[in-house]
Short mmCIF file of C-alpha atoms in Angstrom, two decimals:
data_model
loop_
_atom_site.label_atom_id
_atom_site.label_comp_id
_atom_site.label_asym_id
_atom_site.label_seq_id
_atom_site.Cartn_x
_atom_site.Cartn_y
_atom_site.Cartn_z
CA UNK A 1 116.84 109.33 99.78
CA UNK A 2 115.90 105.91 97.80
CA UNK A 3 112.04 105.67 98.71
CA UNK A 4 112.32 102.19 97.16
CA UNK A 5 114.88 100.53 99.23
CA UNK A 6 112.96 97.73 99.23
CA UNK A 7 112.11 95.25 96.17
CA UNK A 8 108.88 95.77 94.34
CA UNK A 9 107.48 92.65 95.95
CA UNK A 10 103.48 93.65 94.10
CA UNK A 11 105.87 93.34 90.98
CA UNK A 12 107.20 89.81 91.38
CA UNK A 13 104.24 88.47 92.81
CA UNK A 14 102.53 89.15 89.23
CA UNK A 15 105.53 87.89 87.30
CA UNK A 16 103.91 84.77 85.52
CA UNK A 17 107.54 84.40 83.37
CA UNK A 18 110.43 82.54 84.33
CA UNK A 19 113.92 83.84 84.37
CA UNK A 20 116.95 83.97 86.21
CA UNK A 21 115.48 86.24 89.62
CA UNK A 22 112.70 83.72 89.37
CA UNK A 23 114.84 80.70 90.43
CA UNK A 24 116.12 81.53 94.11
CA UNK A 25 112.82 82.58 94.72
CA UNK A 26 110.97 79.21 93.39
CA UNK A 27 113.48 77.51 95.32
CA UNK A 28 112.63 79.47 98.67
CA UNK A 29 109.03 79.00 98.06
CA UNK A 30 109.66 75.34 97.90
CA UNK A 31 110.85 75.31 101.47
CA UNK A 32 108.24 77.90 102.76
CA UNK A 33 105.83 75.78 101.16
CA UNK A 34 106.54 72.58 102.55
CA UNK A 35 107.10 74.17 106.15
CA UNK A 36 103.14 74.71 105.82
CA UNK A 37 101.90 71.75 104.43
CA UNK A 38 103.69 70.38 106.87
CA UNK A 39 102.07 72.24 109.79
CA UNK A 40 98.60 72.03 107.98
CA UNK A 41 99.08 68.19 108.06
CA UNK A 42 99.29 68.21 111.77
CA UNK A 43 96.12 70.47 111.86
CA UNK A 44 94.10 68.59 109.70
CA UNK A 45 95.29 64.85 111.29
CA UNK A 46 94.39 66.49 114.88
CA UNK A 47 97.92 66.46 116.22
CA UNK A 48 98.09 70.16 116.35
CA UNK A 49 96.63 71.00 119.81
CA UNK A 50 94.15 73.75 119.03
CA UNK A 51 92.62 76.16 121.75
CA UNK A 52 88.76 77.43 122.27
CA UNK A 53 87.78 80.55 123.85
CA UNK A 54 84.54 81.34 125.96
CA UNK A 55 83.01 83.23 123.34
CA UNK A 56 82.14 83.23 119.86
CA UNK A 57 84.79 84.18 117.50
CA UNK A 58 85.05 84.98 113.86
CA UNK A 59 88.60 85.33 111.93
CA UNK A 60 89.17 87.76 109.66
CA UNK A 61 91.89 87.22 107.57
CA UNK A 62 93.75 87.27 103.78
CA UNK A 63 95.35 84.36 101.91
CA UNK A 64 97.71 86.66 100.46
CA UNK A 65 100.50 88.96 101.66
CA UNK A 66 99.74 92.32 100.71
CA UNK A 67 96.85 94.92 101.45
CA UNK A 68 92.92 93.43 101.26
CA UNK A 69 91.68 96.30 103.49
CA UNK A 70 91.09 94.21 106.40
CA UNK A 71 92.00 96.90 109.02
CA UNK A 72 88.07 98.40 107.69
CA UNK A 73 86.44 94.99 107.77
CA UNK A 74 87.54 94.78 111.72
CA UNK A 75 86.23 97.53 112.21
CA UNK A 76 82.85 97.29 109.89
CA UNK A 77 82.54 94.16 111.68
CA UNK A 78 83.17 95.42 115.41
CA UNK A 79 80.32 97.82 114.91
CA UNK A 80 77.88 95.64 113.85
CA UNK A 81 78.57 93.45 116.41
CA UNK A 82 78.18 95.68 118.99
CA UNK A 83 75.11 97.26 117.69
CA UNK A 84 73.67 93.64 118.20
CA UNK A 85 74.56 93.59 122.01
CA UNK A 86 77.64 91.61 121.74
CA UNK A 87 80.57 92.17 124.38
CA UNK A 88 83.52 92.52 121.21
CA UNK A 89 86.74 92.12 121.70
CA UNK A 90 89.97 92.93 118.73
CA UNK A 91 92.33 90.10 119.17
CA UNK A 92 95.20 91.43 117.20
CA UNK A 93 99.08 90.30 116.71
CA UNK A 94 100.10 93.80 116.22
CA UNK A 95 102.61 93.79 113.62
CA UNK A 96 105.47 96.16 113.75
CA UNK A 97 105.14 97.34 117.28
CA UNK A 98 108.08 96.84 119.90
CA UNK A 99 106.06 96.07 122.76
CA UNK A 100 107.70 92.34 123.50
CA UNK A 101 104.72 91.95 126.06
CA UNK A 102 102.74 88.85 126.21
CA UNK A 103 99.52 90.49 126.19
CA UNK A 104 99.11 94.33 125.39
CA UNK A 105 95.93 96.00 125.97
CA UNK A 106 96.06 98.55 123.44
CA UNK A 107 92.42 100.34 124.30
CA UNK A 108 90.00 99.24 127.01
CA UNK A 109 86.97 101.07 124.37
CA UNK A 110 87.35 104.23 125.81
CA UNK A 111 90.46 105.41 126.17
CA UNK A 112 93.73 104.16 123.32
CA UNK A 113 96.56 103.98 125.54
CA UNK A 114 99.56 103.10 123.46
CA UNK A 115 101.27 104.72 121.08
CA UNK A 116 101.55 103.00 117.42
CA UNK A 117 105.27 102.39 117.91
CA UNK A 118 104.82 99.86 120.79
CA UNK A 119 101.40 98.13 119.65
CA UNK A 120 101.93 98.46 115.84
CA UNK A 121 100.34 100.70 113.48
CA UNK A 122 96.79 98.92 112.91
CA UNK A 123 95.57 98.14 116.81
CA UNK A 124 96.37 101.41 117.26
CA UNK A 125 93.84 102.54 114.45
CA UNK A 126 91.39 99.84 115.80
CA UNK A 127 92.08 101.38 118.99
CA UNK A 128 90.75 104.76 117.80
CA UNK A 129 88.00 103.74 115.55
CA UNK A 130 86.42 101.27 117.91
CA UNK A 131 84.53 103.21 120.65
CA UNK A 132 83.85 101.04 123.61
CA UNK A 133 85.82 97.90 121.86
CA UNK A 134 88.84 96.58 123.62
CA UNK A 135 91.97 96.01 121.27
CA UNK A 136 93.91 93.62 122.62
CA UNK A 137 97.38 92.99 121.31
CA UNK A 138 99.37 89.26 121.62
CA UNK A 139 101.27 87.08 119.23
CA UNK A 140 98.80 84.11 121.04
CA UNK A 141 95.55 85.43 120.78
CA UNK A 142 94.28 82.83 122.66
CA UNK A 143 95.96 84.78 126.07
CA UNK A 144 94.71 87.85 124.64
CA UNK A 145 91.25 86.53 124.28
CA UNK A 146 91.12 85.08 128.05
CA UNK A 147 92.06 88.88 128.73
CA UNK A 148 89.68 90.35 126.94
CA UNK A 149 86.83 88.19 128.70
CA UNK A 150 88.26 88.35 132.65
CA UNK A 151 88.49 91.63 132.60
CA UNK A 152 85.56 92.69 130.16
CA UNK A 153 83.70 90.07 130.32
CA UNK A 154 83.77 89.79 126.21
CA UNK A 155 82.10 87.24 124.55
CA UNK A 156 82.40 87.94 120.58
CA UNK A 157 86.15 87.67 119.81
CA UNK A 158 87.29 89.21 116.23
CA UNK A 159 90.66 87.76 114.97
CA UNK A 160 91.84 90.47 113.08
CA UNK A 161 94.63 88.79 110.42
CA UNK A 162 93.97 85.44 112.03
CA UNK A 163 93.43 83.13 109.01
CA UNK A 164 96.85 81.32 109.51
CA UNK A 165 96.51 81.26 113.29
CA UNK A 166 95.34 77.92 113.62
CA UNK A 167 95.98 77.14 116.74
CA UNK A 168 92.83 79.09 118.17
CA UNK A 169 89.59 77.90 117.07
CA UNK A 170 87.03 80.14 115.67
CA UNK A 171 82.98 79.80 114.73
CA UNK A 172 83.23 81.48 111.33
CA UNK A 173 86.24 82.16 108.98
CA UNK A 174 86.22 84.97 106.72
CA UNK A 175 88.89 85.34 103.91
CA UNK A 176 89.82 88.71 102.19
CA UNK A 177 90.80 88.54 98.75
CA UNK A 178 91.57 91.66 96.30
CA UNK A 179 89.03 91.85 93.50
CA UNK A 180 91.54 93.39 91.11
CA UNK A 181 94.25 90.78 91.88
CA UNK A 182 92.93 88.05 93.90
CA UNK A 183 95.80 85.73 93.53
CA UNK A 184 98.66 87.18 91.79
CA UNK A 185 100.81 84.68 90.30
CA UNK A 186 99.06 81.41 91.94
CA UNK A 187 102.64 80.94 93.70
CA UNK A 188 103.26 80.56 97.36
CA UNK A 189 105.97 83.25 99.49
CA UNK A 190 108.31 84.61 98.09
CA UNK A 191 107.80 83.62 94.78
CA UNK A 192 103.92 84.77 94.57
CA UNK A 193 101.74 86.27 97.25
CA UNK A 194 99.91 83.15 98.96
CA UNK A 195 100.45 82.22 102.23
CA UNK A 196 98.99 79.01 101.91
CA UNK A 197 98.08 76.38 98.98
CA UNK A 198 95.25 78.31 97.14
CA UNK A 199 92.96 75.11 98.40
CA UNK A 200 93.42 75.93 102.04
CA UNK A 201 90.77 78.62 101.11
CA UNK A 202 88.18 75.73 101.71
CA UNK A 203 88.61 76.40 105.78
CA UNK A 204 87.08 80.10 104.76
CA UNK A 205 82.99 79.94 105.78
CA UNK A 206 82.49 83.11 103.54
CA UNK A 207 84.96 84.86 101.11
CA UNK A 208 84.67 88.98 99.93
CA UNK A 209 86.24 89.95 97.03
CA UNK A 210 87.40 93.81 98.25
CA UNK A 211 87.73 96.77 95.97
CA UNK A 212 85.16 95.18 93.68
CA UNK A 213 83.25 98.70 93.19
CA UNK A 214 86.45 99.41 90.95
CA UNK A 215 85.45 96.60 88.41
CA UNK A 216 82.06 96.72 87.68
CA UNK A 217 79.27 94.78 90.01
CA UNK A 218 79.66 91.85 87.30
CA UNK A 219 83.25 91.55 88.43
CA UNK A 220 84.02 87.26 87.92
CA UNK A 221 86.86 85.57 90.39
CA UNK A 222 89.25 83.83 88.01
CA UNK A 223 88.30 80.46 87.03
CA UNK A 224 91.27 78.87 89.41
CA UNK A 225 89.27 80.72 91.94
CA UNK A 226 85.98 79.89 91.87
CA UNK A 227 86.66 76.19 91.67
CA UNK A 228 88.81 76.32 94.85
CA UNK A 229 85.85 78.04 96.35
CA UNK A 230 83.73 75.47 95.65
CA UNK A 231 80.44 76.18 97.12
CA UNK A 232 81.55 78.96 99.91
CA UNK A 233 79.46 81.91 99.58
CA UNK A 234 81.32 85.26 98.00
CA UNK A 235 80.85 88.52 98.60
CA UNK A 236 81.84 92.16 97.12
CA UNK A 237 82.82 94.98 98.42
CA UNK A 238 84.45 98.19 98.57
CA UNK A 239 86.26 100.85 100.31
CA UNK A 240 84.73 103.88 100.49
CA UNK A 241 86.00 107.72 101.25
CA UNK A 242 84.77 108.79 104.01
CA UNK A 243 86.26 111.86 105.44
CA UNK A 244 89.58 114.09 104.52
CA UNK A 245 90.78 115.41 108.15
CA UNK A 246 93.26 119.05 108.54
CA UNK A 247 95.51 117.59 111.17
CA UNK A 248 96.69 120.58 111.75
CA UNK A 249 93.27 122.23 112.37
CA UNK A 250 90.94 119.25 113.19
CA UNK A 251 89.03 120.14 110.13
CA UNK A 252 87.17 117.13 108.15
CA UNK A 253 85.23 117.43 105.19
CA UNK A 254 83.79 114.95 102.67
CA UNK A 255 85.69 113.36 100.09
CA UNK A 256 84.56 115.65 97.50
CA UNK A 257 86.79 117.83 99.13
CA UNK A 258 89.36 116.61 97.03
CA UNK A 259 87.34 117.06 93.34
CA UNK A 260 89.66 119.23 91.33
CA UNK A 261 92.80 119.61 93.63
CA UNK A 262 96.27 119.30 92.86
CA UNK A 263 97.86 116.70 95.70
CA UNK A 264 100.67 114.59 96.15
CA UNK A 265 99.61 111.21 97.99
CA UNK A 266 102.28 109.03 100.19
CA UNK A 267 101.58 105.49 101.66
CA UNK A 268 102.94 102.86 103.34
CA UNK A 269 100.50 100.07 103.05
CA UNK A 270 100.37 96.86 101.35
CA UNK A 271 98.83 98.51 97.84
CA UNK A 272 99.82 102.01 97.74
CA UNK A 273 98.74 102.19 94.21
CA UNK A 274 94.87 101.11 95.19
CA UNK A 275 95.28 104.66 97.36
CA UNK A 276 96.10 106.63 94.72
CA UNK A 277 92.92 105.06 92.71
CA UNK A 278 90.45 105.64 95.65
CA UNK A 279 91.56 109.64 95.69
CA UNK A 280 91.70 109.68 92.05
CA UNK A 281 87.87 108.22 92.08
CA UNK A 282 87.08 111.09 94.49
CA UNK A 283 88.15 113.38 91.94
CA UNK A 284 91.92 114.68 92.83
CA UNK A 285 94.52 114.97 90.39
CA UNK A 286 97.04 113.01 91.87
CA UNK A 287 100.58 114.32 90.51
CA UNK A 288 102.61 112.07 92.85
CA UNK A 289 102.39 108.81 94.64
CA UNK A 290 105.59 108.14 97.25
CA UNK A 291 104.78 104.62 97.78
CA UNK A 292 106.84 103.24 101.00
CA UNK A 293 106.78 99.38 102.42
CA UNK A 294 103.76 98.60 104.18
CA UNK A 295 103.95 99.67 107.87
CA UNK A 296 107.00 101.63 107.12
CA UNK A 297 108.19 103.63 109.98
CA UNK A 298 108.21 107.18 108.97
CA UNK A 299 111.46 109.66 109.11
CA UNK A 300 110.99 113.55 109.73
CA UNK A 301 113.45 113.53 106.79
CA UNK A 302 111.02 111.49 104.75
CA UNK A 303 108.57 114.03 104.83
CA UNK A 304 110.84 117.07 103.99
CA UNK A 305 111.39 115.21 100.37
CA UNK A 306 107.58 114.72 100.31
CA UNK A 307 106.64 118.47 100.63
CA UNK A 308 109.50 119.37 99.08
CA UNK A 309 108.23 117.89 95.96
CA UNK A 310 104.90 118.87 96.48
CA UNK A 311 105.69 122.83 96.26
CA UNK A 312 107.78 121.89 93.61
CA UNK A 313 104.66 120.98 91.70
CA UNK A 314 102.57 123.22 92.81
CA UNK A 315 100.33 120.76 95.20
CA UNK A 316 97.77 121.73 97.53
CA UNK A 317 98.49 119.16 100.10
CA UNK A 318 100.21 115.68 100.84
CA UNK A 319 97.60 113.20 101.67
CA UNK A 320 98.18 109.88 103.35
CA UNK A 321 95.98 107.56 104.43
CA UNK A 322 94.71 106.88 108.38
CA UNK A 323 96.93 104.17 109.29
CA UNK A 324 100.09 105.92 108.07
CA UNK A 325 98.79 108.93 110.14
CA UNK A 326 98.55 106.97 113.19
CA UNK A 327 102.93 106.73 112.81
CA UNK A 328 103.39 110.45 111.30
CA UNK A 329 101.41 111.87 114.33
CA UNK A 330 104.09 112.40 116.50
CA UNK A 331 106.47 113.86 114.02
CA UNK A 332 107.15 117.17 113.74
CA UNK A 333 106.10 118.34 110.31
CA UNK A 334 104.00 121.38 108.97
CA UNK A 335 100.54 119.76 109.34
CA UNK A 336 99.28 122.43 107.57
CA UNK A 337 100.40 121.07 104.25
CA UNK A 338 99.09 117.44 105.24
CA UNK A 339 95.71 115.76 105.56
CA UNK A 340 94.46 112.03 105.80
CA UNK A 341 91.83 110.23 104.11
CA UNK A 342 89.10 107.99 106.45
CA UNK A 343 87.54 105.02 104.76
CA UNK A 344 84.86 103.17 105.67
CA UNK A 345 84.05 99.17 103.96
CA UNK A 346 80.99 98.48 102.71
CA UNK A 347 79.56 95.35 101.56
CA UNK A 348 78.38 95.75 98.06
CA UNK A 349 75.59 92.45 97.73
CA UNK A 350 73.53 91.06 100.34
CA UNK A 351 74.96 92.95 103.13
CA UNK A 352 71.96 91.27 104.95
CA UNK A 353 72.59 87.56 103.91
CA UNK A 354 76.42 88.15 105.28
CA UNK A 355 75.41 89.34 108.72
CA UNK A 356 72.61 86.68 108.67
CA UNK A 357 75.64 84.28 107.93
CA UNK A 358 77.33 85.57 111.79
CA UNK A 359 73.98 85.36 113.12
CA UNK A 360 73.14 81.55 112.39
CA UNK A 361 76.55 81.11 113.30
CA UNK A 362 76.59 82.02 116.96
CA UNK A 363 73.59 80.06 117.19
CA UNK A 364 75.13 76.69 116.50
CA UNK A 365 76.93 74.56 119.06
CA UNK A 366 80.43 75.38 119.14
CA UNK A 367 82.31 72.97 117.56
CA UNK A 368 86.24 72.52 116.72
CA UNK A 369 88.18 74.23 114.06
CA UNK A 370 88.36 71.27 112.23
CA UNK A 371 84.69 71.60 111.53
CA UNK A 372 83.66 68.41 109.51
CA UNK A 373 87.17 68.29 107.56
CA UNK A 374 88.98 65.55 110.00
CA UNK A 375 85.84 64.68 111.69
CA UNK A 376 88.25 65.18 115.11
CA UNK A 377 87.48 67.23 117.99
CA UNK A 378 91.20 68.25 119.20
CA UNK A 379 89.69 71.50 120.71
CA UNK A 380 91.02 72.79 124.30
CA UNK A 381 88.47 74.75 126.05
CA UNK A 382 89.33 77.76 127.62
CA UNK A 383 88.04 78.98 131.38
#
């Protein structure tokens, strides 16, 4: 079984060097590329028609392919939300479900009715961390918002990965960016990891720098970074261990559960190796990582090699993370040998002045996507 079927795209998004794999891909970002500045053109001249929900709504989103640890901003942000008396709703695209559906409801906030294989892996763990929070899955999250606010009358619409989905307007942008490799090479897809021109970050209203606990407080964005940022305000944060759950028992404990114990860790998320770093910070000697493609479908087959090798070396347990649970859970494997770690994100500085940020933000007049960068108001209002 090749667990690396896949290239090692983290890899080649670092390579700063030129040689002969680097040319197909330059010339494939070239084309990528100018396929977005040429949609960003349209946006920015107003040609692009853009649509506006009944609601307030605030995009959370990366610049980069790859894992930022958005999944535990959504929900970080959902909560607060709704501890302020909003009516939230989880606008979501779903990625690597099967549903074909134009809109999905995923969870109506009290019951998750859809297994990860139709929605995709990370509604579904929206789904179940988000009590009394729709999750509402579409690839136009404008129909999914209209959903969300007929039939729960929501008025506080989260874009979860909705950076690059222009076409709906939103009050407040935020961008995730990885602390420990915020840009990776500087190129665009394939090539490097941005999405977008490394200037398009100047649509972000805030920007936080994630796993920035594992570099120090004093942590500095690269110089290329900051300038593009310009005067946006940045923030740190981290993701923090919050519970190790028994599957097979329903146990949880702490993460300090895991101090001194012999495990072998598997993932199948955009930065497996920033998994093995969060259980080696709680203290586990981790003697293998299986690192799989992000939302990698498991096999029953892939976990027989994964607890084979960890009784080969003598291993306590095989510990994934929650999202990869949500697609192992109906499996058949011995759960006793298995557990998943829960994280929670915090905000490391002025956790106050970012939720101040949301709160002056719903207080303004809604205005177009554009914001003052055209000076064009090419907004459709919804119902």
């Amino acid at each position: 079984m090749n667990l690396f079927s896949e290239p090692d795209w983290n890899r080649i998004h670092n390579r700063t060097r030129w040689n002969c794999s680097t040319l197909p891909l330059s010339v494939c970002s070239f084309f990528y590329g100018a396929g977005v500045r040429l949609r960003l053109r349209r946006y920015y001249a107003g040609s692009l028609k853009v649509m506006r929900l009944p609601g307030f709504v605030v995009s959370v989103g990366n610049l980069t392919a790859g894992g930022t640890g958005k999944t535990p901003a959504v929900v970080m942000l959902a909560e607060w939300a709704a501890r302020e008396g909003a009516k939230v709703a989880v606008l979501t695209r779903g990625y690597g479900g099967s549903h074909g559906q134009e809109v999905l409801e995923v969870s109506d906030g009290k019951e998750v009715r859809l297994d990860p294989l139709l929605s995709g892996d990370e509604p579904c763990l929206l789904a179940k961390r988000l009590d009394g929070v729709p999750v509402i899955v579409a690839n136009e999250r404008y129909k999914a918002g209209l959903y969300a606010h007929r039939k729960f009358g929501s008025d506080f619409f989260i874009l979860d990965d909705g950076y690059q989905h222009i076409r709906l307007a939103r009050d407040m942008n935020v961008v995730l960016l990885d602390a420990l490799n915020p840009i990776g090479n500087g190129h665009l897809l394939p090539w490097g990891p941005l999405r977008e021109p490394l200037r398009e970050i100047r649509r972000a209203d805030a920007c936080i720098l994630t796993r920035a606990g594992k570099s120090g407080r004093d942590f500095g964005a690269p110089a290329i970074l900051k300038e593009a940022l310009g005067s946006t305000p940045c923030f740190h944060a981290d993701h923090i261990p919050e519970r190790v759950i028994i599957p097979h028992t329903g146990d949880f404990h702490g993460p300090e559960f895991l101090k001194g114990r012999r495990i072998v860790a598997f993932a199948g998320i955009g930065s497996p190796e920033a998994f093995r770093e969060t259980l080696m910070e709680a203290g586990a000697q981790v003697v293998r990582l299986f690192a799989f493609r992000d939302h990698y479908r498991f096999r029953a087959k892939d976990l027989q090699e994964i607890f084979r090798v960890q009784k080969s070396m003598h291993a306590e347990l095989a510990v994934t993370t929650e999202k990869d649970w949500t697609r192992i859970a109906s499996l058949e494997q011995p759960r006793s040998q298995m557990a998943y770690l829960t994280i929670r994100f915090s905000i490391l500085d002025d956790r106050k002045g970012f939720f101040k940020m949301i709160r002056k933000s719903r207080e303004k007049p809604l205005i177009s996507i554009q914001k003052q960068i055209s000076g064009k108001d090419t907004v459709q209002r919804g119902e």
